[in-house]
């Protein structure tokens, strides 16, 4: 019985070896740049990290298709290098001797790429699935709607225009008032007060101080009593 069990295990191991190898059907190569991404905080890639990777792939497969009951044991790793890189395949849980089509594995990885990256503190550039294209990050939506931003800019321009018109009007009014005042001052200085009598200009009499007519003055002197 023991020999039969060992034989079965050997056959399964051989079958797994045939399923997971470089460039095998439905196999994917993974390359991690842990040191580049984390620097001094880089962690060592060991059996625990491999277990976590298998668990994340199994999670991605189960989340992608509710019909599949992928287990951690269905994810096979091979050709692991120190740099760190390796190949992996996902076996069919119902048969365990065939692999899940690569298109399904690729779709599951793409769907859960952010979750896988977060588990290893890496990004698409430092956790590379070489035959799986990187997913584009969803566009970042601004917290403020675009139409509100445009409305605010237009409103600011209108307010600025009104302020400029008001300030310009005030300055122009002050300038005109100043010019008018200066013109009146010049007219008062240069004005010669004259009046016309019988069409002949003559000086204005100072009624308060009085004015002596030269003709009458001469007559007074002539008829002065002795």
PDB file of C-alpha atoms in Angstrom:
ATOM      1  CA  UNK A   1       0.000   0.000   0.000  1.00  0.00           C
ATOM      2  CA  UNK A   2       2.840   2.333   0.903  1.00  0.00           C
ATOM      3  CA  UNK A   3       4.536   1.571  -2.398  1.00  0.00           C
ATOM      4  CA  UNK A   4       1.370   2.376  -4.290  1.00  0.00           C
ATOM      5  CA  UNK A   5       1.018   5.664  -2.457  1.00  0.00           C
ATOM      6  CA  UNK A   6       4.629   6.581  -3.156  1.00  0.00           C
ATOM      7  CA  UNK A   7       4.166   5.660  -6.803  1.00  0.00           C
ATOM      8  CA  UNK A   8       1.100   7.863  -7.046  1.00  0.00           C
ATOM      9  CA  UNK A   9       2.929  10.755  -5.444  1.00  0.00           C
ATOM     10  CA  UNK A  10       5.842  10.278  -7.802  1.00  0.00           C
ATOM     11  CA  UNK A  11       3.545  10.275 -10.802  1.00  0.00           C
ATOM     12  CA  UNK A  12       1.830  13.432  -9.565  1.00  0.00           C
ATOM     13  CA  UNK A  13       5.201  15.118  -9.036  1.00  0.00           C
ATOM     14  CA  UNK A  14       6.317  14.117 -12.518  1.00  0.00           C
ATOM     15  CA  UNK A  15       3.037  15.366 -13.966  1.00  0.00           C
ATOM     16  CA  UNK A  16       3.426  18.675 -12.120  1.00  0.00           C
ATOM     17  CA  UNK A  17       6.984  18.963 -13.396  1.00  0.00           C
ATOM     18  CA  UNK A  18       5.728  18.539 -16.940  1.00  0.00           C
ATOM     19  CA  UNK A  19       2.961  21.070 -16.382  1.00  0.00           C
ATOM     20  CA  UNK A  20       5.154  23.768 -14.805  1.00  0.00           C
ATOM     21  CA  UNK A  21       8.306  24.467 -16.762  1.00  0.00           C
ATOM     22  CA  UNK A  22       9.651  27.404 -18.781  1.00  0.00           C
ATOM     23  CA  UNK A  23       7.555  28.141 -21.855  1.00  0.00           C
ATOM     24  CA  UNK A  24       5.102  25.362 -21.006  1.00  0.00           C
ATOM     25  CA  UNK A  25       1.553  25.677 -22.196  1.00  0.00           C
ATOM     26  CA  UNK A  26      -0.465  28.112 -20.043  1.00  0.00           C
ATOM     27  CA  UNK A  27       2.631  28.946 -17.962  1.00  0.00           C
ATOM     28  CA  UNK A  28       3.543  32.494 -17.008  1.00  0.00           C
ATOM     29  CA  UNK A  29       6.868  33.956 -15.925  1.00  0.00           C
ATOM     30  CA  UNK A  30       7.025  36.396 -13.019  1.00  0.00           C
ATOM     31  CA  UNK A  31       9.868  38.759 -12.150  1.00  0.00           C
ATOM     32  CA  UNK A  32      10.062  40.706  -8.873  1.00  0.00           C
ATOM     33  CA  UNK A  33      12.329  43.685  -8.137  1.00  0.00           C
ATOM     34  CA  UNK A  34      11.939  43.828  -4.366  1.00  0.00           C
ATOM     35  CA  UNK A  35      15.225  45.587  -3.644  1.00  0.00           C
ATOM     36  CA  UNK A  36      14.584  48.211  -6.288  1.00  0.00           C
ATOM     37  CA  UNK A  37      11.118  48.936  -4.941  1.00  0.00           C
ATOM     38  CA  UNK A  38      11.753  48.882  -1.197  1.00  0.00           C
ATOM     39  CA  UNK A  39      15.482  49.561  -0.823  1.00  0.00           C
ATOM     40  CA  UNK A  40      16.617  48.963   2.763  1.00  0.00           C
ATOM     41  CA  UNK A  41      13.141  47.748   3.667  1.00  0.00           C
ATOM     42  CA  UNK A  42      13.267  44.923   1.139  1.00  0.00           C
ATOM     43  CA  UNK A  43      12.167  41.522   2.414  1.00  0.00           C
ATOM     44  CA  UNK A  44      13.636  38.137   1.524  1.00  0.00           C
ATOM     45  CA  UNK A  45      11.789  35.915  -0.919  1.00  0.00           C
ATOM     46  CA  UNK A  46      11.231  32.608   0.850  1.00  0.00           C
ATOM     47  CA  UNK A  47       8.713  29.780   1.178  1.00  0.00           C
ATOM     48  CA  UNK A  48       6.296  32.058   3.039  1.00  0.00           C
ATOM     49  CA  UNK A  49       6.305  34.590   0.205  1.00  0.00           C
ATOM     50  CA  UNK A  50       5.777  31.779  -2.288  1.00  0.00           C
ATOM     51  CA  UNK A  51       2.802  30.587  -0.265  1.00  0.00           C
ATOM     52  CA  UNK A  52       1.374  34.118  -0.267  1.00  0.00           C
ATOM     53  CA  UNK A  53       1.806  34.348  -4.033  1.00  0.00           C
ATOM     54  CA  UNK A  54      -0.010  31.050  -4.561  1.00  0.00           C
ATOM     55  CA  UNK A  55      -2.781  32.226  -2.249  1.00  0.00           C
ATOM     56  CA  UNK A  56      -3.185  35.502  -4.158  1.00  0.00           C
ATOM     57  CA  UNK A  57      -3.342  33.703  -7.515  1.00  0.00           C
ATOM     58  CA  UNK A  58      -5.915  31.254  -6.127  1.00  0.00           C
ATOM     59  CA  UNK A  59      -7.885  34.221  -4.762  1.00  0.00           C
ATOM     60  CA  UNK A  60      -7.757  35.925  -8.173  1.00  0.00           C
ATOM     61  CA  UNK A  61      -8.994  32.775  -9.932  1.00  0.00           C
ATOM     62  CA  UNK A  62     -11.880  32.267  -7.491  1.00  0.00           C
ATOM     63  CA  UNK A  63     -12.866  35.924  -7.692  1.00  0.00           C
ATOM     64  CA  UNK A  64     -12.735  35.919 -11.472  1.00  0.00           C
ATOM     65  CA  UNK A  65     -14.916  32.843 -11.856  1.00  0.00           C
ATOM     66  CA  UNK A  66     -17.290  31.786  -9.097  1.00  0.00           C
ATOM     67  CA  UNK A  67     -17.585  28.388 -10.760  1.00  0.00           C
ATOM     68  CA  UNK A  68     -13.946  27.569 -10.106  1.00  0.00           C
ATOM     69  CA  UNK A  69     -12.835  26.283  -6.709  1.00  0.00           C
ATOM     70  CA  UNK A  70      -9.145  26.927  -7.143  1.00  0.00           C
ATOM     71  CA  UNK A  71      -7.053  25.965  -4.128  1.00  0.00           C
ATOM     72  CA  UNK A  72      -3.553  26.997  -3.179  1.00  0.00           C
ATOM     73  CA  UNK A  73      -2.333  23.517  -4.150  1.00  0.00           C
ATOM     74  CA  UNK A  74      -3.545  24.165  -7.705  1.00  0.00           C
ATOM     75  CA  UNK A  75      -0.956  26.924  -8.179  1.00  0.00           C
ATOM     76  CA  UNK A  76       2.426  25.450  -9.100  1.00  0.00           C
ATOM     77  CA  UNK A  77       5.745  27.333  -9.039  1.00  0.00           C
ATOM     78  CA  UNK A  78       8.949  26.211 -10.725  1.00  0.00           C
ATOM     79  CA  UNK A  79      12.392  27.459 -11.746  1.00  0.00           C
ATOM     80  CA  UNK A  80      12.598  29.902  -8.852  1.00  0.00           C
ATOM     81  CA  UNK A  81      15.787  32.023  -8.993  1.00  0.00           C
ATOM     82  CA  UNK A  82      17.482  34.191  -6.401  1.00  0.00           C
ATOM     83  CA  UNK A  83      16.976  37.383  -8.413  1.00  0.00           C
ATOM     84  CA  UNK A  84      13.684  36.720  -7.900  1.00  0.00           C
ATOM     85  CA  UNK A  85      11.928  35.155 -10.887  1.00  0.00           C
ATOM     86  CA  UNK A  86       9.886  32.002 -11.468  1.00  0.00           C
ATOM     87  CA  UNK A  87       7.234  30.352 -13.614  1.00  0.00           C
ATOM     88  CA  UNK A  88       3.770  29.350 -12.482  1.00  0.00           C
ATOM     89  CA  UNK A  89       0.725  27.509 -13.787  1.00  0.00           C
ATOM     90  CA  UNK A  90      -2.752  26.944 -12.401  1.00  0.00           C
ATOM     91  CA  UNK A  91      -4.022  23.388 -12.583  1.00  0.00           C
ATOM     92  CA  UNK A  92      -7.642  22.394 -13.037  1.00  0.00           C
ATOM     93  CA  UNK A  93      -9.012  21.540  -9.602  1.00  0.00           C
ATOM     94  CA  UNK A  94     -11.363  18.910 -11.016  1.00  0.00           C
ATOM     95  CA  UNK A  95      -8.674  16.981 -12.909  1.00  0.00           C
ATOM     96  CA  UNK A  96      -5.396  18.252 -11.394  1.00  0.00           C
ATOM     97  CA  UNK A  97      -3.463  16.949 -14.387  1.00  0.00           C
ATOM     98  CA  UNK A  98      -4.327  19.718 -16.812  1.00  0.00           C
ATOM     99  CA  UNK A  99      -3.825  23.436 -16.586  1.00  0.00           C
ATOM    100  CA  UNK A 100      -6.375  26.197 -16.676  1.00  0.00           C
ATOM    101  CA  UNK A 101      -6.320  28.005 -20.048  1.00  0.00           C
ATOM    102  CA  UNK A 102      -3.881  30.883 -20.073  1.00  0.00           C
ATOM    103  CA  UNK A 103      -6.539  33.356 -21.211  1.00  0.00           C
ATOM    104  CA  UNK A 104      -8.523  32.762 -18.004  1.00  0.00           C
ATOM    105  CA  UNK A 105      -5.436  33.095 -15.822  1.00  0.00           C
ATOM    106  CA  UNK A 106      -4.474  36.321 -17.609  1.00  0.00           C
ATOM    107  CA  UNK A 107      -7.971  37.760 -17.199  1.00  0.00           C
ATOM    108  CA  UNK A 108      -8.000  36.878 -13.490  1.00  0.00           C
ATOM    109  CA  UNK A 109      -4.569  38.444 -12.915  1.00  0.00           C
ATOM    110  CA  UNK A 110      -5.521  41.628 -14.776  1.00  0.00           C
ATOM    111  CA  UNK A 111      -8.760  41.886 -12.811  1.00  0.00           C
ATOM    112  CA  UNK A 112      -6.984  41.600  -9.441  1.00  0.00           C
ATOM    113  CA  UNK A 113      -3.627  43.156 -10.297  1.00  0.00           C
ATOM    114  CA  UNK A 114      -3.873  45.933  -7.710  1.00  0.00           C
ATOM    115  CA  UNK A 115      -4.703  43.447  -4.934  1.00  0.00           C
ATOM    116  CA  UNK A 116      -1.724  41.263  -5.850  1.00  0.00           C
ATOM    117  CA  UNK A 117       0.626  44.261  -6.024  1.00  0.00           C
ATOM    118  CA  UNK A 118      -0.559  45.516  -2.643  1.00  0.00           C
ATOM    119  CA  UNK A 119       0.059  42.137  -1.011  1.00  0.00           C
ATOM    120  CA  UNK A 120       3.756  42.376  -1.924  1.00  0.00           C
ATOM    121  CA  UNK A 121       4.102  46.179  -1.574  1.00  0.00           C
ATOM    122  CA  UNK A 122       5.059  46.383  -5.251  1.00  0.00           C
ATOM    123  CA  UNK A 123       3.758  47.933  -8.480  1.00  0.00           C
ATOM    124  CA  UNK A 124       3.294  46.863 -12.094  1.00  0.00           C
ATOM    125  CA  UNK A 125       6.908  47.861 -12.777  1.00  0.00           C
ATOM    126  CA  UNK A 126       8.408  45.882  -9.888  1.00  0.00           C
ATOM    127  CA  UNK A 127       6.044  42.882  -9.993  1.00  0.00           C
ATOM    128  CA  UNK A 128       5.993  41.866 -13.645  1.00  0.00           C
ATOM    129  CA  UNK A 129       3.905  39.163 -15.263  1.00  0.00           C
ATOM    130  CA  UNK A 130       5.924  39.037 -18.465  1.00  0.00           C
ATOM    131  CA  UNK A 131       3.197  37.709 -20.740  1.00  0.00           C
ATOM    132  CA  UNK A 132       0.403  39.713 -19.103  1.00  0.00           C
ATOM    133  CA  UNK A 133       0.102  43.344 -20.066  1.00  0.00           C
ATOM    134  CA  UNK A 134      -0.124  45.890 -17.289  1.00  0.00           C
ATOM    135  CA  UNK A 135      -3.533  47.250 -16.486  1.00  0.00           C
ATOM    136  CA  UNK A 136      -4.064  50.973 -16.823  1.00  0.00           C
ATOM    137  CA  UNK A 137      -4.906  52.799 -13.631  1.00  0.00           C
ATOM    138  CA  UNK A 138      -8.396  54.278 -13.614  1.00  0.00           C
ATOM    139  CA  UNK A 139      -8.417  57.979 -14.442  1.00  0.00           C
ATOM    140  CA  UNK A 140      -8.303  60.215 -11.408  1.00  0.00           C
ATOM    141  CA  UNK A 141     -11.492  62.216 -11.136  1.00  0.00           C
ATOM    142  CA  UNK A 142     -11.100  65.682  -9.637  1.00  0.00           C
ATOM    143  CA  UNK A 143     -12.953  66.241  -6.381  1.00  0.00           C
ATOM    144  CA  UNK A 144     -14.525  69.370  -7.892  1.00  0.00           C
ATOM    145  CA  UNK A 145     -16.631  68.957 -11.069  1.00  0.00           C
ATOM    146  CA  UNK A 146     -15.080  70.420 -14.220  1.00  0.00           C
ATOM    147  CA  UNK A 147     -18.131  72.550 -14.978  1.00  0.00           C
ATOM    148  CA  UNK A 148     -17.883  74.168 -11.551  1.00  0.00           C
ATOM    149  CA  UNK A 149     -14.218  75.021 -12.144  1.00  0.00           C
ATOM    150  CA  UNK A 150     -15.051  76.593 -15.524  1.00  0.00           C
ATOM    151  CA  UNK A 151     -17.945  78.537 -13.986  1.00  0.00           C
ATOM    152  CA  UNK A 152     -15.685  79.838 -11.225  1.00  0.00           C
ATOM    153  CA  UNK A 153     -13.040  80.998 -13.726  1.00  0.00           C
ATOM    154  CA  UNK A 154     -15.633  82.801 -15.885  1.00  0.00           C
ATOM    155  CA  UNK A 155     -17.210  84.418 -12.820  1.00  0.00           C
ATOM    156  CA  UNK A 156     -13.806  85.641 -11.625  1.00  0.00           C
ATOM    157  CA  UNK A 157     -13.088  87.160 -15.047  1.00  0.00           C
ATOM    158  CA  UNK A 158     -16.451  88.959 -15.052  1.00  0.00           C
ATOM    159  CA  UNK A 159     -15.916  90.339 -11.538  1.00  0.00           C
ATOM    160  CA  UNK A 160     -12.387  91.456 -12.451  1.00  0.00           C
ATOM    161  CA  UNK A 161     -13.729  93.231 -15.551  1.00  0.00           C
ATOM    162  CA  UNK A 162     -16.395  95.051 -13.525  1.00  0.00           C
ATOM    163  CA  UNK A 163     -13.829  96.148 -10.927  1.00  0.00           C
ATOM    164  CA  UNK A 164     -11.515  97.465 -13.670  1.00  0.00           C
ATOM    165  CA  UNK A 165     -14.375  99.428 -15.256  1.00  0.00           C
ATOM    166  CA  UNK A 166     -15.392 100.975 -11.922  1.00  0.00           C
ATOM    167  CA  UNK A 167     -11.819 101.884 -10.976  1.00  0.00           C
ATOM    168  CA  UNK A 168     -11.171 103.297 -14.457  1.00  0.00           C
ATOM    169  CA  UNK A 169     -14.364 105.405 -14.279  1.00  0.00           C
ATOM    170  CA  UNK A 170     -13.411 106.802 -10.871  1.00  0.00           C
ATOM    171  CA  UNK A 171      -9.915 107.700 -12.066  1.00  0.00           C
ATOM    172  CA  UNK A 172     -11.263 109.357 -15.203  1.00  0.00           C
ATOM    173  CA  UNK A 173     -13.788 111.368 -13.179  1.00  0.00           C
ATOM    174  CA  UNK A 174     -11.079 112.553 -10.789  1.00  0.00           C
ATOM    175  CA  UNK A 175      -8.855 113.474 -13.714  1.00  0.00           C
ATOM    176  CA  UNK A 176     -11.595 115.542 -15.352  1.00  0.00           C
ATOM    177  CA  UNK A 177     -12.401 117.305 -12.062  1.00  0.00           C
ATOM    178  CA  UNK A 178      -8.745 118.160 -11.566  1.00  0.00           C
ATOM    179  CA  UNK A 179      -8.393 119.525 -15.103  1.00  0.00           C
ATOM    180  CA  UNK A 180     -11.559 121.605 -14.699  1.00  0.00           C
ATOM    181  CA  UNK A 181     -10.303 123.091 -11.430  1.00  0.00           C
ATOM    182  CA  UNK A 182      -6.914 123.956 -12.938  1.00  0.00           C
ATOM    183  CA  UNK A 183      -8.599 125.561 -15.973  1.00  0.00           C
ATOM    184  CA  UNK A 184     -10.816 127.748 -13.753  1.00  0.00           C
ATOM    185  CA  UNK A 185      -7.800 128.855 -11.705  1.00  0.00           C
ATOM    186  CA  UNK A 186      -5.923 129.911 -14.845  1.00  0.00           C
ATOM    187  CA  UNK A 187      -8.930 131.819 -16.138  1.00  0.00           C
ATOM    188  CA  UNK A 188      -9.269 133.715 -12.864  1.00  0.00           C
ATOM    189  CA  UNK A 189      -5.617 134.769 -12.946  1.00  0.00           C
ATOM    190  CA  UNK A 190      -5.528 135.832 -16.608  1.00  0.00           C
ATOM    191  CA  UNK A 191      -8.947 137.478 -16.678  1.00  0.00           C
ATOM    192  CA  UNK A 192      -8.961 141.235 -17.048  1.00  0.00           C
ATOM    193  CA  UNK A 193     -12.209 142.620 -15.705  1.00  0.00           C
ATOM    194  CA  UNK A 194     -13.529 145.088 -18.223  1.00  0.00           C
ATOM    195  CA  UNK A 195     -16.917 146.521 -18.987  1.00  0.00           C
ATOM    196  CA  UNK A 196     -18.261 148.297 -22.013  1.00  0.00           C
ATOM    197  CA  UNK A 197     -19.912 151.702 -21.871  1.00  0.00           C
ATOM    198  CA  UNK A 198     -21.172 153.220 -25.095  1.00  0.00           C
ATOM    199  CA  UNK A 199     -19.131 150.608 -26.899  1.00  0.00           C
ATOM    200  CA  UNK A 200     -15.854 151.874 -25.337  1.00  0.00           C
ATOM    201  CA  UNK A 201     -14.128 149.559 -22.824  1.00  0.00           C
ATOM    202  CA  UNK A 202     -13.367 151.147 -19.517  1.00  0.00           C
ATOM    203  CA  UNK A 203     -12.167 150.009 -16.155  1.00  0.00           C
ATOM    204  CA  UNK A 204     -14.680 148.925 -13.564  1.00  0.00           C
ATOM    205  CA  UNK A 205     -15.135 151.455 -10.851  1.00  0.00           C
ATOM    206  CA  UNK A 206     -14.419 150.589  -7.331  1.00  0.00           C
ATOM    207  CA  UNK A 207     -17.719 151.700  -5.806  1.00  0.00           C
ATOM    208  CA  UNK A 208     -16.579 151.288  -2.235  1.00  0.00           C
ATOM    209  CA  UNK A 209     -13.334 153.193  -2.544  1.00  0.00           C
ATOM    210  CA  UNK A 210     -14.809 155.767  -4.919  1.00  0.00           C
ATOM    211  CA  UNK A 211     -13.258 157.237  -8.031  1.00  0.00           C
ATOM    212  CA  UNK A 212     -12.396 160.856  -8.862  1.00  0.00           C
ATOM    213  CA  UNK A 213     -13.354 162.050 -12.308  1.00  0.00           C
ATOM    214  CA  UNK A 214     -10.541 164.139 -13.723  1.00  0.00           C
ATOM    215  CA  UNK A 215     -12.864 166.626 -15.501  1.00  0.00           C
ATOM    216  CA  UNK A 216     -14.694 167.611 -12.347  1.00  0.00           C
ATOM    217  CA  UNK A 217     -11.442 167.785 -10.444  1.00  0.00           C
ATOM    218  CA  UNK A 218     -10.130 170.381 -12.883  1.00  0.00           C
ATOM    219  CA  UNK A 219     -13.319 172.484 -12.587  1.00  0.00           C
ATOM    220  CA  UNK A 220     -13.123 172.461  -8.814  1.00  0.00           C
ATOM    221  CA  UNK A 221      -9.626 173.853  -8.871  1.00  0.00           C
ATOM    222  CA  UNK A 222     -10.617 176.525 -11.372  1.00  0.00           C
ATOM    223  CA  UNK A 223     -13.537 177.852  -9.395  1.00  0.00           C
ATOM    224  CA  UNK A 224     -11.898 177.736  -6.010  1.00  0.00           C
ATOM    225  CA  UNK A 225     -12.706 180.857  -4.031  1.00  0.00           C
ATOM    226  CA  UNK A 226     -10.020 183.276  -3.182  1.00  0.00           C
TER     227      UNK A 226
END
